[in-house]
mmCIF file of C-alpha atoms in Angstrom:
data_model
loop_
_atom_site.group_PDB
_atom_site.id
_atom_site.type_symbol
_atom_site.label_atom_id
_atom_site.label_comp_id
_atom_site.label_asym_id
_atom_site.label_seq_id
_atom_site.Cartn_x
_atom_site.Cartn_y
_atom_site.Cartn_z
ATOM 1 C CA MET A 1251 30.948 0.947 44.461
ATOM 2 C CA THR A 1252 30.549 3.897 46.647
ATOM 3 C CA LYS A 1253 29.636 7.173 45.166
ATOM 4 C CA ILE A 1254 31.544 10.237 46.655
ATOM 5 C CA ASP A 1255 29.753 13.573 46.475
ATOM 6 C CA THR A 1256 32.173 16.117 45.362
ATOM 7 C CA GLY A 1257 29.358 18.924 45.534
ATOM 8 C CA ALA A 1258 29.632 19.714 41.712
ATOM 9 C CA PRO A 1259 26.427 18.845 39.733
ATOM 10 C CA GLU A 1260 26.200 15.966 37.744
ATOM 11 C CA ARG A 1261 26.695 16.459 33.966
ATOM 12 C CA VAL A 1262 24.704 14.514 31.533
ATOM 13 C CA LEU A 1263 25.798 14.206 27.895
ATOM 14 C CA PRO A 1264 23.048 14.039 25.222
ATOM 15 C CA THR A 1265 23.207 11.119 23.312
ATOM 16 C CA PRO A 1266 23.302 11.017 19.199
ATOM 17 C CA SER A 1267 19.767 11.184 17.536
ATOM 18 C CA HIS A 1268 18.850 8.273 15.537
ATOM 19 C CA THR A 1269 16.555 8.141 12.340
ATOM 20 C CA VAL A 1270 14.299 5.393 11.881
ATOM 21 C CA GLY A 1271 15.033 3.390 8.597
ATOM 22 C CA PRO A 1272 14.855 1.786 6.226
ATOM 23 C CA PHE A 1273 14.910 4.471 3.406
ATOM 24 C CA TYR A 1274 12.538 3.605 0.963
ATOM 25 C CA GLY A 1275 13.835 5.662 -1.933
ATOM 26 C CA TYR A 1276 16.956 3.585 -2.290
ATOM 27 C CA ALA A 1277 16.844 0.464 -4.031
ATOM 28 C CA LEU A 1278 13.230 -0.429 -3.395
ATOM 29 C CA PRO A 1279 11.411 1.490 -6.087
ATOM 30 C CA PHE A 1280 11.841 0.330 -9.721
ATOM 31 C CA PRO A 1281 10.956 1.933 -13.065
ATOM 32 C CA GLY A 1282 7.695 1.048 -13.894
ATOM 33 C CA GLY A 1283 6.386 -0.435 -10.749
ATOM 34 C CA GLU A 1284 3.136 1.375 -10.917
ATOM 35 C CA ASP A 1285 2.230 -0.026 -14.414
ATOM 36 C CA ILE A 1286 1.106 -3.395 -13.166
ATOM 37 C CA ALA A 1287 -1.145 -4.170 -16.217
ATOM 38 C CA PRO A 1288 0.347 -5.248 -19.435
ATOM 39 C CA ALA A 1289 0.504 -2.174 -22.041
ATOM 40 C CA GLY A 1290 -2.426 -1.915 -24.013
ATOM 41 C CA HIS A 1291 -4.495 -4.387 -22.007
ATOM 42 C CA PRO A 1292 -8.451 -3.512 -22.704
ATOM 43 C CA ARG A 1293 -9.377 -4.107 -19.184
ATOM 44 C CA THR A 1294 -6.764 -1.860 -17.398
ATOM 45 C CA ILE A 1295 -8.187 0.241 -14.627
ATOM 46 C CA THR A 1296 -6.270 3.294 -12.640
ATOM 47 C CA LEU A 1297 -6.296 3.523 -9.232
ATOM 48 C CA GLN A 1298 -5.032 6.583 -7.436
ATOM 49 C CA GLY A 1299 -5.292 8.651 -4.523
ATOM 50 C CA HIS A 1300 -3.270 10.243 -1.559
ATOM 51 C CA VAL A 1301 -1.591 9.059 1.751
ATOM 52 C CA TYR A 1302 -2.625 11.221 4.912
ATOM 53 C CA ASP A 1303 -1.295 11.455 8.199
ATOM 54 C CA GLY A 1304 -3.194 11.834 11.473
ATOM 55 C CA GLU A 1305 -3.137 15.619 11.005
ATOM 56 C CA GLY A 1306 -4.979 15.079 7.451
ATOM 57 C CA GLU A 1307 -1.715 16.449 5.774
ATOM 58 C CA PRO A 1308 -0.242 14.436 2.917
ATOM 59 C CA LEU A 1309 2.497 12.189 3.691
ATOM 60 C CA PRO A 1310 5.312 12.617 1.046
ATOM 61 C CA ASP A 1311 7.335 9.795 1.547
ATOM 62 C CA ALA A 1312 5.058 6.772 1.936
ATOM 63 C CA PHE A 1313 5.400 3.666 -0.238
ATOM 64 C CA LEU A 1314 2.974 1.017 -1.299
ATOM 65 C CA GLU A 1315 2.948 -2.384 -2.406
ATOM 66 C CA LEU A 1316 -0.192 -3.558 -4.291
ATOM 67 C CA TRP A 1317 -0.887 -7.388 -5.094
ATOM 68 C CA GLY A 1318 -4.349 -8.747 -6.749
ATOM 69 C CA PRO A 1319 -5.431 -11.784 -8.636
ATOM 70 C CA ASP A 1320 -6.270 -11.330 -12.237
ATOM 71 C CA PRO A 1321 -9.890 -10.729 -13.616
ATOM 72 C CA ASP A 1322 -10.637 -14.297 -13.328
ATOM 73 C CA GLY A 1323 -9.584 -14.671 -9.704
ATOM 74 C CA ASN A 1324 -6.512 -16.362 -10.465
ATOM 75 C CA LEU A 1325 -3.193 -15.578 -8.640
ATOM 76 C CA PRO A 1326 -0.544 -15.092 -11.217
ATOM 77 C CA ARG A 1327 2.306 -17.358 -11.151
ATOM 78 C CA VAL A 1328 4.842 -15.614 -13.531
ATOM 79 C CA ASP A 1329 8.356 -13.996 -13.037
ATOM 80 C CA GLY A 1330 8.471 -11.038 -10.751
ATOM 81 C CA SER A 1331 7.669 -7.550 -11.810
ATOM 82 C CA MET A 1332 11.336 -6.623 -11.548
ATOM 83 C CA ARG A 1333 13.471 -8.461 -13.871
ATOM 84 C CA ARG A 1334 17.144 -7.978 -14.504
ATOM 85 C CA ASP A 1335 19.676 -8.687 -17.060
ATOM 86 C CA PRO A 1336 21.524 -11.421 -16.119
ATOM 87 C CA ALA A 1337 24.670 -10.618 -17.775
ATOM 88 C CA SER A 1338 24.960 -6.694 -16.544
ATOM 89 C CA GLY A 1339 22.601 -6.995 -13.538
ATOM 90 C CA GLY A 1340 20.950 -3.890 -15.079
ATOM 91 C CA PHE A 1341 17.042 -3.451 -14.835
ATOM 92 C CA LEU A 1342 15.127 -4.827 -17.849
ATOM 93 C CA GLY A 1343 11.379 -3.636 -16.846
ATOM 94 C CA ARG A 1344 8.370 -5.857 -16.921
ATOM 95 C CA ASN A 1345 7.992 -7.896 -20.225
ATOM 96 C CA GLY A 1346 4.664 -5.960 -21.047
ATOM 97 C CA VAL A 1347 2.874 -9.211 -21.866
ATOM 98 C CA GLU A 1348 2.222 -11.168 -18.524
ATOM 99 C CA PHE A 1349 0.291 -9.808 -15.690
ATOM 100 C CA THR A 1350 1.993 -10.245 -12.378
ATOM 101 C CA GLY A 1351 -0.390 -8.817 -10.201
ATOM 102 C CA PHE A 1352 2.065 -7.012 -8.113
ATOM 103 C CA GLY A 1353 3.318 -3.401 -8.082
ATOM 104 C CA ARG A 1354 5.278 -0.946 -5.807
ATOM 105 C CA ILE A 1355 4.638 2.746 -5.943
ATOM 106 C CA GLN A 1356 6.218 5.419 -4.239
ATOM 107 C CA VAL A 1357 3.932 8.338 -3.386
ATOM 108 C CA ASP A 1358 5.141 11.970 -4.786
ATOM 109 C CA ALA A 1359 5.717 15.109 -2.693
ATOM 110 C CA ASN A 1360 2.072 15.533 -2.173
ATOM 111 C CA GLY A 1361 1.278 12.216 -1.080
ATOM 112 C CA HIS A 1362 -0.415 11.016 -4.283
ATOM 113 C CA TRP A 1363 0.092 7.796 -5.651
ATOM 114 C CA ALA A 1364 -1.297 6.120 -8.962
ATOM 115 C CA ALA A 1365 -1.072 2.761 -10.448
ATOM 116 C CA ARG A 1366 -2.652 0.899 -13.478
ATOM 117 C CA THR A 1367 -3.735 -2.643 -12.882
ATOM 118 C CA LEU A 1368 -6.617 -5.207 -14.089
ATOM 119 C CA ARG A 1369 -9.689 -5.321 -12.010
ATOM 120 C CA PRO A 1370 -9.258 -8.378 -9.539
ATOM 121 C CA GLY A 1371 -11.804 -11.592 -9.899
ATOM 122 C CA ALA A 1372 -13.263 -12.843 -6.721
ATOM 123 C CA ARG A 1373 -11.729 -15.886 -4.851
ATOM 124 C CA GLY A 1374 -13.479 -18.078 -2.379
ATOM 125 C CA GLN A 1375 -16.165 -16.155 -0.419
ATOM 126 C CA SER A 1376 -14.442 -12.817 -0.618
ATOM 127 C CA ALA A 1377 -15.644 -9.980 -2.484
ATOM 128 C CA PRO A 1378 -12.831 -8.798 -5.422
ATOM 129 C CA TYR A 1379 -10.131 -6.857 -3.818
ATOM 130 C CA ILE A 1380 -6.559 -5.540 -3.950
ATOM 131 C CA SER A 1381 -4.196 -6.083 -1.043
ATOM 132 C CA VAL A 1382 -2.383 -3.214 0.143
ATOM 133 C CA CYS A 1383 1.090 -2.975 2.107
ATOM 134 C CA LEU A 1384 1.812 0.483 3.385
ATOM 135 C CA PHE A 1385 5.323 1.737 4.653
ATOM 136 C CA ALA A 1386 5.901 5.093 5.966
ATOM 137 C CA ARG A 1387 8.064 7.303 8.215
ATOM 138 C CA GLY A 1388 7.096 6.802 11.663
ATOM 139 C CA LEU A 1389 5.591 3.243 11.320
ATOM 140 C CA LEU A 1390 7.794 0.839 12.822
ATOM 141 C CA VAL A 1391 5.801 -1.925 11.406
ATOM 142 C CA HIS A 1392 4.244 -1.710 7.829
ATOM 143 C CA LEU A 1393 0.280 -1.557 7.430
ATOM 144 C CA PHE A 1394 -1.997 -3.709 5.773
ATOM 145 C CA THR A 1395 -5.286 -3.105 4.146
ATOM 146 C CA ARG A 1396 -7.535 -3.892 1.070
ATOM 147 C CA ILE A 1397 -8.966 -1.996 -1.796
ATOM 148 C CA TYR A 1398 -12.587 -3.079 -2.779
ATOM 149 C CA LEU A 1399 -13.959 -1.752 -5.866
ATOM 150 C CA PRO A 1400 -17.540 -0.546 -6.774
ATOM 151 C CA GLY A 1401 -19.446 -2.768 -8.795
ATOM 152 C CA SER A 1402 -19.256 -5.656 -6.590
ATOM 153 C CA ASN A 1403 -21.686 -4.333 -3.962
ATOM 154 C CA ALA A 1404 -23.914 -7.940 -3.958
ATOM 155 C CA ALA A 1405 -20.756 -9.794 -2.486
ATOM 156 C CA TRP A 1406 -19.781 -7.143 0.026
ATOM 157 C CA SER A 1407 -22.531 -8.407 2.515
ATOM 158 C CA THR A 1408 -21.052 -12.085 2.450
ATOM 159 C CA ASP A 1409 -17.494 -10.935 2.424
ATOM 160 C CA PRO A 1410 -15.553 -12.215 5.570
ATOM 161 C CA LEU A 1411 -14.260 -8.736 6.450
ATOM 162 C CA LEU A 1412 -16.865 -6.255 5.078
ATOM 163 C CA SER A 1413 -19.864 -8.034 6.445
ATOM 164 C CA ARG A 1414 -18.248 -7.637 10.112
ATOM 165 C CA LEU A 1415 -17.713 -3.870 9.790
ATOM 166 C CA ASP A 1416 -20.262 -0.769 10.210
ATOM 167 C CA GLU A 1417 -21.228 0.928 7.228
ATOM 168 C CA LYS A 1418 -18.645 3.950 7.961
ATOM 169 C CA ARG A 1419 -15.730 1.851 8.728
ATOM 170 C CA ARG A 1420 -16.567 -0.429 5.601
ATOM 171 C CA GLY A 1421 -16.556 2.669 3.414
ATOM 172 C CA THR A 1422 -12.651 3.359 4.427
ATOM 173 C CA LEU A 1423 -11.866 0.294 2.301
ATOM 174 C CA ILE A 1424 -13.980 0.803 -0.846
ATOM 175 C CA ALA A 1425 -12.636 3.046 -3.597
ATOM 176 C CA ASP A 1426 -14.439 5.801 -5.166
ATOM 177 C CA ASP A 1427 -15.505 5.467 -8.956
ATOM 178 C CA GLU A 1428 -14.167 8.456 -10.748
ATOM 179 C CA GLY A 1429 -15.326 7.426 -13.891
ATOM 180 C CA ASN A 1430 -13.272 6.095 -17.171
ATOM 181 C CA SER A 1431 -12.223 3.146 -15.383
ATOM 182 C CA THR A 1432 -10.551 5.323 -12.623
ATOM 183 C CA TYR A 1433 -10.964 4.907 -8.811
ATOM 184 C CA ARG A 1434 -9.736 6.925 -6.115
ATOM 185 C CA PHE A 1435 -8.383 5.076 -2.736
ATOM 186 C CA ASP A 1436 -7.250 7.671 0.105
ATOM 187 C CA ILE A 1437 -5.276 5.775 2.859
ATOM 188 C CA ARG A 1438 -5.747 8.014 6.295
ATOM 189 C CA LEU A 1439 -3.446 6.495 8.914
ATOM 190 C CA GLN A 1440 -5.311 8.078 11.905
ATOM 191 C CA GLY A 1441 -8.295 10.411 12.784
ATOM 192 C CA GLU A 1442 -12.048 10.076 12.358
ATOM 193 C CA ASP A 1443 -11.899 8.387 8.892
ATOM 194 C CA GLU A 1444 -8.806 6.231 9.710
ATOM 195 C CA THR A 1445 -8.605 3.465 7.229
ATOM 196 C CA VAL A 1446 -9.354 0.140 8.486
ATOM 197 C CA PHE A 1447 -5.904 -1.986 8.841
ATOM 198 C CA LEU A 1448 -5.599 -5.795 9.112
ATOM 199 C CA GLU A 1449 -3.336 -7.486 11.686
ATOM 200 C CA PHE A 1450 -2.102 -10.853 10.422
ATOM 201 C CA THR A 1451 -1.049 -13.342 13.190
#
């Protein structure tokens, strides 16, 4: 095809903007997603922290999933945390007795999150840890990391992951003990203290 020069400048029309999804506030969060430990369990711990972006600002729309073994290191094999009524399809919630090891938490407007769970036991050569999957705006692929808790320090030197990291990088995976069975774990997406993220192939 031959292009004919008419002398008029070419007009380029703007394309419509697109918003990257999915939108986590719809359908994924469920009531009680942060209450992983059975109500009243004597070994309940609280994990809490913030999610920060590369500028160190709280990220108000991040979304976390936590998985962890029970205190004996066993992976729970019970029904999922989000039960539905087979007749109505409505949400029934957790049964309040069994530990599923799974939680889904949406951060608040200040980037803060919190979950109640049980302290994980060790599995294999790894020091005890809780797996984290993070979803957030701007991330086209979700991120994986781990939470190691103070009190298992002796096992850190032989843990397959922690033993390969220098002390500063290792520190981004270890929660701070705030007392009263509460631990703080902040996630930083970028920057000097960026959390160590894992890649699974």
